[in-house]
XYZ file of C-alpha atoms in Angstrom:
348
model
C -13.670 -3.420 -20.168
C -10.565 -1.945 -21.217
C -7.214 -3.295 -19.654
C -4.348 -5.563 -20.101
C -3.122 -8.326 -18.227
C 0.368 -10.042 -17.499
C 0.249 -13.369 -15.901
C 2.569 -14.786 -13.486
C 3.961 -18.798 -13.451
C 2.182 -20.901 -10.570
C 4.245 -21.385 -7.769
C 5.474 -25.486 -8.037
C 4.639 -25.661 -4.517
C 1.202 -25.486 -4.109
C 1.198 -25.949 -0.739
C 4.020 -23.778 0.577
C 3.030 -21.746 3.643
C 5.575 -19.649 3.962
C 4.651 -16.152 3.833
C 7.584 -14.606 2.625
C 7.514 -16.824 -0.492
C 4.875 -16.611 -3.252
C 1.476 -18.314 -2.318
C -0.322 -21.077 -4.226
C -2.307 -19.149 -6.576
C -1.406 -18.041 -10.096
C -1.783 -14.178 -10.524
C -2.667 -11.597 -12.914
C -2.307 -7.806 -13.164
C -4.982 -5.890 -14.862
C -4.497 -2.643 -16.116
C -7.969 -0.791 -16.083
C -8.223 2.450 -17.645
C -10.682 5.026 -16.354
C -14.049 7.088 -17.135
C -13.796 8.170 -21.267
C -12.440 4.523 -21.955
C -15.820 2.784 -20.920
C -18.047 4.824 -23.316
C -19.321 2.056 -24.944
C -19.788 -0.554 -22.459
C -21.911 -1.132 -19.526
C -19.245 -1.466 -17.323
C -18.754 1.368 -14.248
C -15.661 2.897 -15.072
C -13.335 3.683 -11.662
C -12.909 7.149 -11.171
C -9.041 6.545 -11.146
C -6.951 4.142 -13.547
C -6.256 1.009 -11.224
C -3.477 -1.524 -11.482
C -5.315 -4.557 -10.087
C -3.172 -7.970 -8.487
C -5.749 -10.737 -8.721
C -5.506 -14.676 -8.202
C -6.218 -16.354 -11.715
C -6.905 -19.680 -11.006
C -9.182 -21.778 -13.053
C -11.032 -22.891 -9.744
C -11.600 -19.105 -8.890
C -13.359 -18.349 -5.653
C -14.099 -15.435 -3.263
C -11.027 -13.285 -2.036
C -10.927 -10.481 0.456
C -9.921 -6.650 -0.930
C -6.726 -4.732 -0.279
C -6.289 -1.367 -1.471
C -2.869 -0.365 -1.837
C -1.704 3.719 -2.078
C 1.466 4.314 -3.484
C 3.844 6.935 -2.125
C 4.130 10.706 -3.408
C 4.866 10.852 -6.942
C 5.557 6.984 -7.572
C 3.933 4.922 -10.026
C 1.787 2.352 -8.933
C 3.555 0.005 -11.647
C 6.819 0.123 -9.185
C 4.935 -2.059 -6.704
C 3.955 -4.599 -8.903
C 6.196 -7.263 -7.333
C 4.754 -6.761 -3.950
C 1.261 -6.721 -5.271
C 1.998 -10.176 -6.831
C 2.952 -11.194 -3.522
C 0.231 -10.700 -1.793
C -2.565 -11.313 -4.090
C -0.753 -14.776 -4.927
C -1.848 -15.585 -1.100
C -5.511 -15.193 -1.793
C -6.104 -11.584 -2.224
C -7.427 -8.952 -4.600
C -5.265 -6.113 -4.256
C -6.085 -2.595 -5.984
C -3.485 0.021 -6.324
C -4.971 3.643 -7.907
C -2.652 4.726 -10.647
C 0.355 6.833 -10.171
C 0.833 10.392 -12.596
C 3.518 12.570 -13.872
C 4.246 16.138 -12.605
C 2.458 18.634 -15.194
C -0.322 21.377 -14.859
C -4.082 19.807 -15.022
C -7.250 22.164 -14.571
C -5.041 25.491 -13.871
C -2.956 24.144 -11.196
C -0.290 21.971 -10.946
C -0.734 18.097 -10.347
C 1.015 14.611 -10.696
C -0.373 12.983 -13.848
C 0.025 10.277 -16.153
C 0.134 10.173 -19.748
C -0.923 6.759 -20.890
C -0.659 5.058 -23.919
C -3.017 6.631 -25.557
C -2.005 9.889 -24.460
C -4.494 10.510 -22.218
C -3.969 12.127 -18.498
C -5.868 11.393 -15.224
C -5.090 13.111 -12.128
C -4.729 11.277 -8.669
C -2.174 13.099 -6.606
C -2.356 17.197 -6.448
C 0.771 18.849 -5.710
C -0.453 22.189 -5.577
C 1.175 22.677 -2.407
C 1.517 19.693 0.208
C -2.140 19.640 0.764
C -3.321 15.862 0.899
C -6.949 16.541 0.668
C -7.501 15.642 -2.945
C -5.859 12.092 -2.235
C -8.241 11.303 0.664
C -11.106 12.195 -1.522
C -10.075 10.129 -4.544
C -9.257 7.215 -2.236
C -13.046 7.644 -0.898
C -14.185 7.675 -4.552
C -12.281 4.765 -5.384
C -13.388 2.500 -2.501
C -17.288 3.900 -3.393
C -16.588 2.380 -6.930
C -15.682 -0.738 -5.715
C -19.327 -2.077 -4.650
C -20.503 -1.022 -8.051
C -17.982 -1.759 -10.710
C -14.932 -4.166 -9.193
C -16.891 -7.292 -10.188
C -17.054 -6.418 -13.835
C -13.649 -5.798 -14.247
C -11.951 -8.909 -12.577
C -11.912 -12.484 -14.184
C -15.559 -13.846 -14.108
C -14.632 -16.590 -11.508
C -13.128 -14.099 -8.960
C -15.457 -12.570 -6.556
C -14.241 -9.847 -4.068
C -15.327 -9.660 -0.494
C -16.013 -6.254 0.278
C -16.879 -7.290 3.885
C -13.116 -7.813 4.145
C -11.659 -4.724 2.740
C -8.504 -3.744 4.006
C -6.807 -0.303 3.183
C -2.897 0.113 3.394
C -0.552 2.707 2.256
C 2.936 3.512 1.668
C 4.858 6.791 2.372
C 2.640 9.640 1.971
C -0.208 6.891 0.723
C 0.137 5.629 4.395
C -0.660 9.176 5.930
C -3.881 9.065 3.194
C -4.872 5.656 4.441
C -4.871 6.616 8.219
C -6.735 10.143 7.225
C -9.451 8.176 5.587
C -9.393 5.655 8.420
C -9.803 8.671 10.992
C -12.440 9.943 9.026
C -10.567 12.944 8.158
C -11.922 15.137 5.326
C -14.319 12.183 4.363
C -15.470 9.053 5.658
C -14.874 5.567 3.782
C -18.309 4.786 1.651
C -17.382 1.103 3.021
C -16.506 -0.165 6.523
C -12.381 -0.955 6.278
C -11.539 -3.983 8.475
C -8.059 -3.585 8.716
C -5.445 -0.531 8.350
C -1.560 -0.892 7.283
C 1.216 1.689 7.152
C 4.239 0.776 5.027
C 6.926 3.459 6.445
C 3.904 5.881 6.555
C 4.928 9.659 6.578
C 2.885 12.606 7.938
C 4.877 15.467 6.485
C 8.622 17.019 6.293
C 8.912 17.055 10.498
C 7.342 17.583 13.688
C 5.517 21.292 13.477
C 5.665 20.744 9.380
C 2.983 18.122 8.856
C 1.297 18.333 5.264
C -2.261 19.191 5.656
C -4.384 17.855 6.894
C -2.234 16.548 9.707
C -2.677 13.097 11.231
C -0.455 12.783 14.028
C -1.524 14.331 17.208
C 1.357 13.515 19.159
C -1.213 12.302 22.052
C -0.149 8.631 23.019
C -3.216 6.312 21.667
C -5.216 8.791 20.323
C -6.309 7.329 17.156
C -9.843 6.383 17.320
C -10.601 3.363 14.791
C -13.082 1.814 16.769
C -10.788 -1.383 17.397
C -9.635 -1.703 13.712
C -6.454 -3.677 13.552
C -3.413 -1.734 12.979
C 0.040 -2.714 11.244
C 2.549 -0.324 11.000
C 5.767 -0.835 9.172
C 9.072 0.751 9.737
C 12.433 1.238 7.706
C 15.357 1.259 9.864
C 17.132 3.926 7.183
C 13.902 5.937 6.338
C 15.145 8.929 8.793
C 18.781 8.822 7.438
C 19.714 11.522 4.857
C 21.344 10.035 1.540
C 22.775 13.315 0.701
C 22.727 16.753 2.178
C 20.945 18.242 -0.822
C 17.698 16.019 0.097
C 15.752 15.126 3.561
C 15.477 12.094 4.662
C 12.580 9.944 3.037
C 10.639 9.415 6.484
C 11.932 12.069 8.735
C 11.892 11.761 12.355
C 9.079 13.029 14.127
C 6.381 12.379 11.424
C 7.314 8.733 10.755
C 6.478 5.015 11.546
C 7.206 5.450 15.058
C 4.929 8.298 15.541
C 2.073 6.703 14.007
C 2.678 3.337 16.201
C 2.684 5.542 19.239
C -0.697 7.155 18.195
C -2.529 3.800 17.474
C -5.010 1.851 20.120
C -5.099 -1.893 20.387
C -4.662 -3.824 18.578
C -1.583 -2.874 16.745
C 1.376 -4.396 15.676
C 4.892 -2.657 15.011
C 7.679 -4.007 13.100
C 11.049 -2.059 12.407
C 12.992 -3.336 9.977
C 16.900 -2.876 10.170
C 19.447 -2.164 7.267
C 16.731 -1.274 4.811
C 15.445 2.026 3.241
C 12.122 3.924 2.732
C 11.785 2.734 -1.191
C 12.998 -0.790 -0.382
C 9.798 -2.309 -0.923
C 9.581 -1.283 -4.429
C 10.077 -3.369 -7.545
C 13.740 -4.148 -8.190
C 13.433 -2.509 -11.928
C 11.957 0.721 -11.777
C 11.874 2.193 -14.895
C 12.574 5.571 -16.405
C 13.891 9.019 -14.933
C 11.708 8.736 -11.782
C 12.589 5.171 -11.513
C 16.209 5.771 -11.127
C 15.505 8.610 -8.762
C 14.161 5.992 -6.643
C 17.608 4.828 -5.589
C 19.152 7.955 -5.349
C 16.697 10.129 -3.214
C 16.657 7.503 -0.253
C 19.384 5.540 1.760
C 18.805 2.030 0.462
C 19.787 -1.557 1.785
C 22.048 -3.655 -0.286
C 19.167 -4.949 -2.190
C 15.206 -4.475 -2.474
C 14.048 -7.884 -2.658
C 14.466 -9.071 1.297
C 12.287 -5.978 2.336
C 9.833 -6.110 -0.184
C 9.163 -9.777 0.813
C 9.435 -9.252 4.463
C 6.285 -6.303 3.860
C 4.782 -8.626 1.343
C 4.827 -11.796 3.899
C 3.723 -9.716 7.000
C 1.060 -8.027 5.470
C -0.479 -11.501 4.400
C 0.270 -12.610 7.941
C -1.299 -9.484 9.211
C -4.877 -9.825 7.037
C -4.633 -13.846 7.707
C -5.009 -12.731 11.693
C -7.263 -9.840 11.081
C -9.722 -10.890 8.040
C -9.499 -14.580 7.820
C -9.167 -15.654 11.711
C -5.398 -17.389 11.436
C -2.955 -15.946 13.330
C -0.504 -18.795 13.330
C 1.696 -17.406 11.201
C 1.825 -13.579 12.528
C 2.556 -14.986 15.880
C 5.232 -16.740 14.370
C 6.755 -13.941 13.287
C 6.560 -12.024 16.682
C 8.110 -15.033 18.129
C 10.987 -15.559 15.977
C 9.701 -18.960 15.120
C 9.123 -18.122 11.054
C 12.293 -17.692 8.801
C 12.112 -14.308 8.216
C 14.242 -12.310 5.361
C 15.172 -9.489 7.610
C 16.519 -8.331 10.916
C 14.228 -6.425 13.189
C 15.331 -3.021 15.044
C 11.950 -3.553 17.159
C 8.906 -5.725 17.100
C 6.189 -4.303 19.561
C 2.660 -5.525 19.901
C -0.567 -3.569 21.572
C -3.148 -6.584 21.862
C -5.108 -5.673 25.108
């Protein structure tokens, strides 16, 4: 297996139950390289490089799986604190690797040059089309049943019957598109869907193809799949006149939730921005721009902790069968690190 690993410290309060704090599992981040790096092993390589957050306790166990798709031209490393948070509550979190802007195969593409000088493509920017992202996500899901167990610690077993799909920003659009069988269908059943400030384009009438939003209320036919949509209050506000807002009105979280059928949950968080789910320290030029392009809150930690916590509570409810924490958040019975503009539940 070709990977690098970093470990977090175990939570000193092993029985801590607040979903907005780190959970009881120590975690590891695994960086799994793709394709050519597995030439001399029996491991089936993933179609794209992956960042995987996994519980790393000695006891091990079987854990649900969450696939997390990054935002447009962002590195998946920018989500490492969020990935650690969710994994520490007993989930295997898989994030396909982000790439740098360059030329690949005769067209513009987002690529990442890794430490070995190799390039790999996930998000095509040959125009605004997101079809390649949808197909790439399906390819990663197809690989899960073939190769995931071989890159995880030997005592960690992924439960692919409890597979959730999530995405931030344009990644949220891609997650919804795949769940709705646009372009292609998921090779495995998706048990829950999460949109983290999802965005479907530059504005109503200017959606990126394939369009996801139809502007028909409750039009998303997901066959009863539970959905969580999280929105940022500052997402539709311009930071400066040179750039559009990061989550424009007409193609953002509000519209996605409007088209969701039951069961669906919606949290709109006040005083935080579109990129406040990222790590505190996002390195490099692209990392610096994450503080410049969108209107941000005072700091990222509260928003990131809220997003991690509500994801855990939602998955506990709809994948693990325990809705205690999710209902407590809705009813304001849980200590929450942010203030809501709106909470809405469609559960009938």
